[in-house]
mmCIF file of C-alpha atoms in Angstrom:
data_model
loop_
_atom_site.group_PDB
_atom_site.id
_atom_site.type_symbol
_atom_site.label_atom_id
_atom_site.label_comp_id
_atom_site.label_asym_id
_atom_site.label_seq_id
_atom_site.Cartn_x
_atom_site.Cartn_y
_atom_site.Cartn_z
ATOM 1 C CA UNK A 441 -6.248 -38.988 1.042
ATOM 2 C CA UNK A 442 -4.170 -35.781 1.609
ATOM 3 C CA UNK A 443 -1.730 -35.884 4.396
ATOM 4 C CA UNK A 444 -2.103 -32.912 5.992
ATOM 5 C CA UNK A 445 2.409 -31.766 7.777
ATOM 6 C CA UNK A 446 1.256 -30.794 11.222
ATOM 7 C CA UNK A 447 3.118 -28.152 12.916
ATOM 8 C CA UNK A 448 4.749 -24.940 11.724
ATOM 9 C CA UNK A 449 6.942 -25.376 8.471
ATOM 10 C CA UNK A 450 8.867 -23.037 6.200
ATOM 11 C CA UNK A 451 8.536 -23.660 2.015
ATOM 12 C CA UNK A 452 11.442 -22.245 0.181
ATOM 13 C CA UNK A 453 9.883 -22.599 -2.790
ATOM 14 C CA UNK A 454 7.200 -19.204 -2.904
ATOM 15 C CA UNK A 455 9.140 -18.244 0.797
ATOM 16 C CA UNK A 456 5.565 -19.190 2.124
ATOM 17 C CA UNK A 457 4.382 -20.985 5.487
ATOM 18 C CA UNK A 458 1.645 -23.669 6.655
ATOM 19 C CA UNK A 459 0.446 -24.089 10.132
ATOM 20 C CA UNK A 460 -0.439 -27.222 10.408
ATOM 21 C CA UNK A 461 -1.186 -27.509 6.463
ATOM 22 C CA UNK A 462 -3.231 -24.719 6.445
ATOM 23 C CA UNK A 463 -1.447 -21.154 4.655
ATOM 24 C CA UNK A 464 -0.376 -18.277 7.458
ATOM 25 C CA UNK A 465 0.332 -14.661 6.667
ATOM 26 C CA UNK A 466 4.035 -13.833 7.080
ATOM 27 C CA UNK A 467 5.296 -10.652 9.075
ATOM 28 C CA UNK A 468 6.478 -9.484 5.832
ATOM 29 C CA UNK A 469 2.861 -9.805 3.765
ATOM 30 C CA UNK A 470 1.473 -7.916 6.526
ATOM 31 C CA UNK A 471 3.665 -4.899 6.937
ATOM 32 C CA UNK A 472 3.519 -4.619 2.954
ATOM 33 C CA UNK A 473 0.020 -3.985 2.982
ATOM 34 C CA UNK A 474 -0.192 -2.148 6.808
ATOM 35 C CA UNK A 475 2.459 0.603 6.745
ATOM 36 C CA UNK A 476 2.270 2.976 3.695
ATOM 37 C CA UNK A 477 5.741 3.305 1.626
ATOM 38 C CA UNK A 478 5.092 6.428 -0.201
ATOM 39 C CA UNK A 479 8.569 6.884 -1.757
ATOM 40 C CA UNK A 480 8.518 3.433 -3.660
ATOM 41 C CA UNK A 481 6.299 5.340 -6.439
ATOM 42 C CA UNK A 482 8.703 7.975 -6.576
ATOM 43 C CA UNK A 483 11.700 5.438 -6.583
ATOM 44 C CA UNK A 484 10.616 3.333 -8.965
ATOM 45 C CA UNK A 485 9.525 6.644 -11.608
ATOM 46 C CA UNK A 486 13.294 7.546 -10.970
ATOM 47 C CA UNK A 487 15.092 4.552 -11.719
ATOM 48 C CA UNK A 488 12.755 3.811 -14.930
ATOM 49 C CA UNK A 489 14.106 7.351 -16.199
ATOM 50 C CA UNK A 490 17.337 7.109 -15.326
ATOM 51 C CA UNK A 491 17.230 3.682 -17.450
ATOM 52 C CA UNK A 492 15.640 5.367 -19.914
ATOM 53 C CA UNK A 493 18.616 7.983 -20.073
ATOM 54 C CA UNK A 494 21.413 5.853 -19.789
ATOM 55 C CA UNK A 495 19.973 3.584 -22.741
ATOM 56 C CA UNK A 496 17.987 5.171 -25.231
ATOM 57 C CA UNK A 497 17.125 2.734 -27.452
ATOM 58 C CA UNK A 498 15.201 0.768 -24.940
ATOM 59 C CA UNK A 499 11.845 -0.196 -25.023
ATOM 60 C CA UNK A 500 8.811 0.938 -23.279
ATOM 61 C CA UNK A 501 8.865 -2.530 -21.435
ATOM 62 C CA UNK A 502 12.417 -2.736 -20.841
ATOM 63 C CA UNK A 503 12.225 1.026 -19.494
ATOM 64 C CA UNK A 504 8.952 -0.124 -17.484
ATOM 65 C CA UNK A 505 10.674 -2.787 -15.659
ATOM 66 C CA UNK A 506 14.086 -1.461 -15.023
ATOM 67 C CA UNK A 507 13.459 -0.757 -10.831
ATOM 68 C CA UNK A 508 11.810 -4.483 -10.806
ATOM 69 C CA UNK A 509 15.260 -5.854 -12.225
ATOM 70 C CA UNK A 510 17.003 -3.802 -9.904
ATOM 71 C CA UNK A 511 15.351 -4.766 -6.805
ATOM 72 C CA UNK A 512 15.509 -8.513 -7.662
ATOM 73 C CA UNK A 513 19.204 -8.213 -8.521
ATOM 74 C CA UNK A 514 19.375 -6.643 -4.867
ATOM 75 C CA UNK A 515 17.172 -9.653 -3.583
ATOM 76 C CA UNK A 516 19.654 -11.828 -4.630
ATOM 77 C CA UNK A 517 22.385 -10.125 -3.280
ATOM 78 C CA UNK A 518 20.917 -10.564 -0.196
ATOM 79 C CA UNK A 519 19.904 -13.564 0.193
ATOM 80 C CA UNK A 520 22.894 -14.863 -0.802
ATOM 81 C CA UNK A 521 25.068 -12.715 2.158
ATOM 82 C CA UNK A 522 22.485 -14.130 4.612
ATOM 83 C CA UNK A 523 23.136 -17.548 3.690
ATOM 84 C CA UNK A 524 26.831 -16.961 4.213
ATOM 85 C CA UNK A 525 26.037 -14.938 7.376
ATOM 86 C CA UNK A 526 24.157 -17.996 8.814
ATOM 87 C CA UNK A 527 27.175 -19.844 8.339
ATOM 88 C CA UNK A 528 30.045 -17.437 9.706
ATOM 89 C CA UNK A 529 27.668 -16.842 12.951
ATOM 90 C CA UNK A 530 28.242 -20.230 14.078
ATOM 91 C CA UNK A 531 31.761 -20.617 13.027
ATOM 92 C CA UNK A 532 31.332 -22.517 9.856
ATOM 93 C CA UNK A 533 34.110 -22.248 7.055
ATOM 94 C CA UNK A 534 32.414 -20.279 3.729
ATOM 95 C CA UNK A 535 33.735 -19.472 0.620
ATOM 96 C CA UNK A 536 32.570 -15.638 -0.582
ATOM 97 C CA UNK A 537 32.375 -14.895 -4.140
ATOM 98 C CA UNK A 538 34.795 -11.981 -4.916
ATOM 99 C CA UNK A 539 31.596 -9.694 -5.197
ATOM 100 C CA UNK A 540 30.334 -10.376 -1.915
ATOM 101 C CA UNK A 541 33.567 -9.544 -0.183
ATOM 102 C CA UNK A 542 33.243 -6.523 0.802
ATOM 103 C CA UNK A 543 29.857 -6.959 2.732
ATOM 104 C CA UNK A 544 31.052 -10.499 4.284
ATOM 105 C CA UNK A 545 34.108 -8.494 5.485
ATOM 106 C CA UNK A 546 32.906 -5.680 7.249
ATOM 107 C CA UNK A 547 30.120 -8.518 8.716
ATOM 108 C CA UNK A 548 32.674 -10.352 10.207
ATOM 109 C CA UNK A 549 34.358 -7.501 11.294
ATOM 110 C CA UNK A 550 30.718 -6.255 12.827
ATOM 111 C CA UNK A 551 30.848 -10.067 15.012
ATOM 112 C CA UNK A 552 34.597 -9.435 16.515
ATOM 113 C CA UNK A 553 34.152 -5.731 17.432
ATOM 114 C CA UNK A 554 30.475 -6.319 19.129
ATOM 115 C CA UNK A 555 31.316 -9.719 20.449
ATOM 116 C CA UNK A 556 28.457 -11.320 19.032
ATOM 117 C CA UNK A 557 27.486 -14.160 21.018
ATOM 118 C CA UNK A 558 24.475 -16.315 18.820
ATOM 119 C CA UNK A 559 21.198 -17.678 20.498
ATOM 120 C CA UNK A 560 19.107 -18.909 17.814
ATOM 121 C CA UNK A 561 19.492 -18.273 13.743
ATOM 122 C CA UNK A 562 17.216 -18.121 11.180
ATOM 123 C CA UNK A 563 14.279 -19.490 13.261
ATOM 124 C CA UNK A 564 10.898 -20.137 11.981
ATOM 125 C CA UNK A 565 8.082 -18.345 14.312
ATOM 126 C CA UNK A 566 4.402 -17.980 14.201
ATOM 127 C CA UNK A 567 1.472 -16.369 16.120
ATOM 128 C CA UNK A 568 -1.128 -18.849 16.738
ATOM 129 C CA UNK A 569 -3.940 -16.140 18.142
ATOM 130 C CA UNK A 570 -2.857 -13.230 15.121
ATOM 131 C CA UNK A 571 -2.038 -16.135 12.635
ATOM 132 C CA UNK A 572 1.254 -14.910 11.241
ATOM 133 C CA UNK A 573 4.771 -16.482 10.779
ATOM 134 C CA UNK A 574 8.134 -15.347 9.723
ATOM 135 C CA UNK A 575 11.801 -16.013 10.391
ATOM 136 C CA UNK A 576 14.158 -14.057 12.447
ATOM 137 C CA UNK A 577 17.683 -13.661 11.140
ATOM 138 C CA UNK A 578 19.463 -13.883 14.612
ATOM 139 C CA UNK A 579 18.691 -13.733 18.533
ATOM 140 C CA UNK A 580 22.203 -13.113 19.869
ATOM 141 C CA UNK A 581 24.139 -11.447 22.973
ATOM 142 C CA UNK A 582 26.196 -8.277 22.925
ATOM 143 C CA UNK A 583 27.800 -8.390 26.224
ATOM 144 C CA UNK A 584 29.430 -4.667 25.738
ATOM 145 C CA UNK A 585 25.172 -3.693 24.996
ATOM 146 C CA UNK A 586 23.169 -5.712 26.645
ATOM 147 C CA UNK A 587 24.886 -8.043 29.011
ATOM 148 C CA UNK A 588 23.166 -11.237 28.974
ATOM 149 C CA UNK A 589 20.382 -10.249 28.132
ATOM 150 C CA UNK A 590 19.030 -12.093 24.403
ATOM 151 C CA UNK A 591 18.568 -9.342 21.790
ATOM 152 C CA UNK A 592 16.959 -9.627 18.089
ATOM 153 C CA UNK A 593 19.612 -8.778 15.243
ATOM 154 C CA UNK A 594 17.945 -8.100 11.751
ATOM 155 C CA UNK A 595 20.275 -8.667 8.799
ATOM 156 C CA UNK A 596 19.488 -5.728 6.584
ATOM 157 C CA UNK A 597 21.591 -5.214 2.442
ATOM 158 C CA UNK A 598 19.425 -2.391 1.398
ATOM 159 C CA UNK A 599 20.196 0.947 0.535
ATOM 160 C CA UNK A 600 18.613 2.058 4.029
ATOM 161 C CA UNK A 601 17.580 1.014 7.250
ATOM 162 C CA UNK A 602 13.637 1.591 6.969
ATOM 163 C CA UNK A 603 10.951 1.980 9.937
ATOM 164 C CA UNK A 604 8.737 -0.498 9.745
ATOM 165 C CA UNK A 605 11.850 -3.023 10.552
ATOM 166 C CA UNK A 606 10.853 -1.800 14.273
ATOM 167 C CA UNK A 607 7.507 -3.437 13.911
ATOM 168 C CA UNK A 608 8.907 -6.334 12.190
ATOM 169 C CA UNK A 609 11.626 -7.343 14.614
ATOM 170 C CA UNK A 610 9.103 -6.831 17.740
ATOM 171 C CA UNK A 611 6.754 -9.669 15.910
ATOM 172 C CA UNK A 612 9.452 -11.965 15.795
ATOM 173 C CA UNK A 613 10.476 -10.885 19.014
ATOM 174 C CA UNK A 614 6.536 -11.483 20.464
ATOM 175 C CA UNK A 615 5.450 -15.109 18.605
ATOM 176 C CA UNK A 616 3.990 -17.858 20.275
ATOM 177 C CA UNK A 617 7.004 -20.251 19.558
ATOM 178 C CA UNK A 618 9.563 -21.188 17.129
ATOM 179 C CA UNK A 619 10.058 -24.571 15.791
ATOM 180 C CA UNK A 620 13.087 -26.463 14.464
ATOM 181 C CA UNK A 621 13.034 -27.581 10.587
ATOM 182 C CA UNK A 622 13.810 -30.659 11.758
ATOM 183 C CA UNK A 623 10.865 -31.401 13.784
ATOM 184 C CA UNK A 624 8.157 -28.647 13.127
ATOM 185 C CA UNK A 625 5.400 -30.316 15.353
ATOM 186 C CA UNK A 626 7.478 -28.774 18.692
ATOM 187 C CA UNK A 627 6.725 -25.780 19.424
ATOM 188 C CA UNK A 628 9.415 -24.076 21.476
ATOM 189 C CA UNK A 629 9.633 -20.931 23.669
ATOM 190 C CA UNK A 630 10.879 -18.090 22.570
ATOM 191 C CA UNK A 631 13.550 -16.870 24.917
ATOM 192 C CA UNK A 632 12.457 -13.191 25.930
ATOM 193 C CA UNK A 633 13.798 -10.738 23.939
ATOM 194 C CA UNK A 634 15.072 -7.182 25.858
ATOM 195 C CA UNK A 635 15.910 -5.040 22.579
ATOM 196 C CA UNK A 636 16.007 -5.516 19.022
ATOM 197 C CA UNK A 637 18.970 -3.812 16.470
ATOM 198 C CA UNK A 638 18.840 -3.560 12.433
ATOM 199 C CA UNK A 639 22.679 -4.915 11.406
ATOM 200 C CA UNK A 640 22.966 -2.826 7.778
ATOM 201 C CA UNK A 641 25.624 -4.735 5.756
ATOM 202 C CA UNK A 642 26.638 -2.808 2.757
ATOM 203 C CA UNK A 643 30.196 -2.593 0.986
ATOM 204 C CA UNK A 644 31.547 -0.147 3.488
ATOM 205 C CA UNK A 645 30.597 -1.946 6.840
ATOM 206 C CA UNK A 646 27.855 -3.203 8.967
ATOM 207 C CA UNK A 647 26.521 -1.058 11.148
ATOM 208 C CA UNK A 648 24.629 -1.497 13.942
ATOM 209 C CA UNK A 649 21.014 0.673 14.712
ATOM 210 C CA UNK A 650 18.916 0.268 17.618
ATOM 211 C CA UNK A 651 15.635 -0.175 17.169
ATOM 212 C CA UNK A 652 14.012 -1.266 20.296
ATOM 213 C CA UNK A 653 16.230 -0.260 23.521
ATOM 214 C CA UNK A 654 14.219 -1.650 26.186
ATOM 215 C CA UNK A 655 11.641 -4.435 26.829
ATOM 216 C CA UNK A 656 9.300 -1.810 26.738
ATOM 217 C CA UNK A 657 9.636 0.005 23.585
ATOM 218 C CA UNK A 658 9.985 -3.698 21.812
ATOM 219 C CA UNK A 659 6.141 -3.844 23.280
ATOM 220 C CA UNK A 660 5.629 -0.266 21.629
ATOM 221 C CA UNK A 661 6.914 -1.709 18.287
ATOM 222 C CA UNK A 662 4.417 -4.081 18.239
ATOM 223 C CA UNK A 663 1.578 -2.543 19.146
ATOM 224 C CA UNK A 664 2.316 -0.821 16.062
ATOM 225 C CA UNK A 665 2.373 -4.308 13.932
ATOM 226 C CA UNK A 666 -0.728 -4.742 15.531
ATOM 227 C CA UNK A 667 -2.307 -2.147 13.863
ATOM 228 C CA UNK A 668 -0.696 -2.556 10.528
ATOM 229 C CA UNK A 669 -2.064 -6.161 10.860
ATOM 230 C CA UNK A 670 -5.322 -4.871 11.361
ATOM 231 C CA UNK A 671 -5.072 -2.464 8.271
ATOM 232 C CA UNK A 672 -3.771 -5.384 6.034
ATOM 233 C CA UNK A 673 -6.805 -7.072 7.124
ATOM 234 C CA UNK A 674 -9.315 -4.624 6.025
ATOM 235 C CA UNK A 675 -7.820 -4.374 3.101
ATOM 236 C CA UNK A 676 -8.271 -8.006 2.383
ATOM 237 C CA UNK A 677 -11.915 -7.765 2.955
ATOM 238 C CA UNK A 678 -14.591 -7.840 0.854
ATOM 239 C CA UNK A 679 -15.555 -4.093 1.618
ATOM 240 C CA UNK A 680 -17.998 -2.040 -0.726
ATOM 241 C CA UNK A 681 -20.174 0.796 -0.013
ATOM 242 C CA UNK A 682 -23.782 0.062 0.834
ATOM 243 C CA UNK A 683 -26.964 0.739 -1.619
ATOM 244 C CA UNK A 684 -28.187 3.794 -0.732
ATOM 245 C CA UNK A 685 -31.392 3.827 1.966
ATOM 246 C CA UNK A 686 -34.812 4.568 0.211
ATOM 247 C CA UNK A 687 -36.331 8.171 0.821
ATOM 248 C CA UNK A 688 -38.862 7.647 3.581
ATOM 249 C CA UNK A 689 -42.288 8.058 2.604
ATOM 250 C CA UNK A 690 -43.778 11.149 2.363
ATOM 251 C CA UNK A 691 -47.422 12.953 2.114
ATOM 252 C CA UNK A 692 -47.383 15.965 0.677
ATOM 253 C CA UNK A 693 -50.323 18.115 1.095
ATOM 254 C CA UNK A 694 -51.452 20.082 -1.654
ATOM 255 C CA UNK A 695 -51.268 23.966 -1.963
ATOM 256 C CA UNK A 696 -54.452 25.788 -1.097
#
């Protein structure tokens, strides 16, 4: 007999989640396949050249997968800052590989010059009634922003800060409840967030964009992951153009 984990929990392995055993969409899945990203093509077309270039006796297949390489080698690099970024947020002693430095430093540098006062990191969330989940990097306070008020911080180590983070931090922001990994069966309120902000850690500095300035542009922002929900949807559908409709019968009447 299968014993089903009731509650909300987070898999490392795959970065997947199960509501109450049962597989939910993350925010991530969703905006993939709901908000167009037109220069990837492009991207990916100049990368494989400039590969090609730089090392011409490559093959086809090493040529063909040169942007893949590159974006996992990024992947990694990220993940790993946000793991140390988990761990400086709440004080915790770290040690940073020499190639990290940079980023870590201007991060911490980010915390002290905005006063960054931490609510809840790296929280698991999910939307019963749309049937998503995701986790947050950080709700924090910026007292010199925002007062008291809690605010959504998105850890970004790309090459850009992108738009459809908007509609990504204002589903976090507007989910049912978040649970602890501890004890996933509890679902707790969210506090309720007032603005959201992208912080972009590269090797010069973290710098911090608003996204959402108000309560009600964070509702905005997800009215718009609304729709790209919607759009991932029907693309996950079966849909197929109908057989055509018969001609109607006709009588013809003959020519005198």
């Amino acid at each position: 007999m299968t014993t089903v984990t009731k509650g909300l929990v987070f898999h490392e392995e795959g970065h997947k989640y199960t509501l109450d055993g049962k597989r939910t969409t993350s925010v991530t899945t969703i905006l993939s396949g709901g908000i167009p990203k037109p220069f990837l093509v492009p991207w990916a077309a100049r990368r494989a050249a400039e590969y090609a270039i730089a090392n011409p006796g490559a093959s086809l297949d090493e040529i063909r997968t040169a942007p893949d390489r590159e974006r996992d080698t990024a992947g990694i690099r990220g993940t790993a800052v946000h793991d140390i970024a988990e761990r400086i947020i709440h004080g915790a002693p770290v040690d940073v590989p020499e190639e990290l430095y940079p980023y870590v430093d201007g991060y911490v540098r980010f915390l002290d010059a905005f006063r960054v006062e931490p609510v809840l990191v790296e929280k698991t969330v999910a939307h019963r009634g749309m049937g998503y989940a995701g986790r947050f990097d950080a709700i924090v306070r910026l007292p010199g922003l925002n007062g008291s008020d809690p605010v959504m911080v998105d850890l970004k180590t790309s090459n850009g800060v992108y738009r459809e983070t908007k509609a990504q931090c204002a589903a976090y922001s507007c989910a049912d409840f978040y649970v602890e990994p501890d004890d996933p069966a509890t679902e707790l309120a969210l506090p309720v967030i007032q603005a959201s902000y992208v912080a972009h850690i590269t090797p010069e500095g973290t710098e911090l964009h608003p996204l959402a300035r108000d309560r009600a542009e964070l509702l905005e922002h997800f009215e718009i992951f609304k729709h790209a929900h919607a759009i991932y949807r029907f693309g996950l559908a079966k849909h197929k153009v109908l057989d055509p409709i018969p001609y109607p019968a006709i009588e013809f009447e003959e020519a005198s």
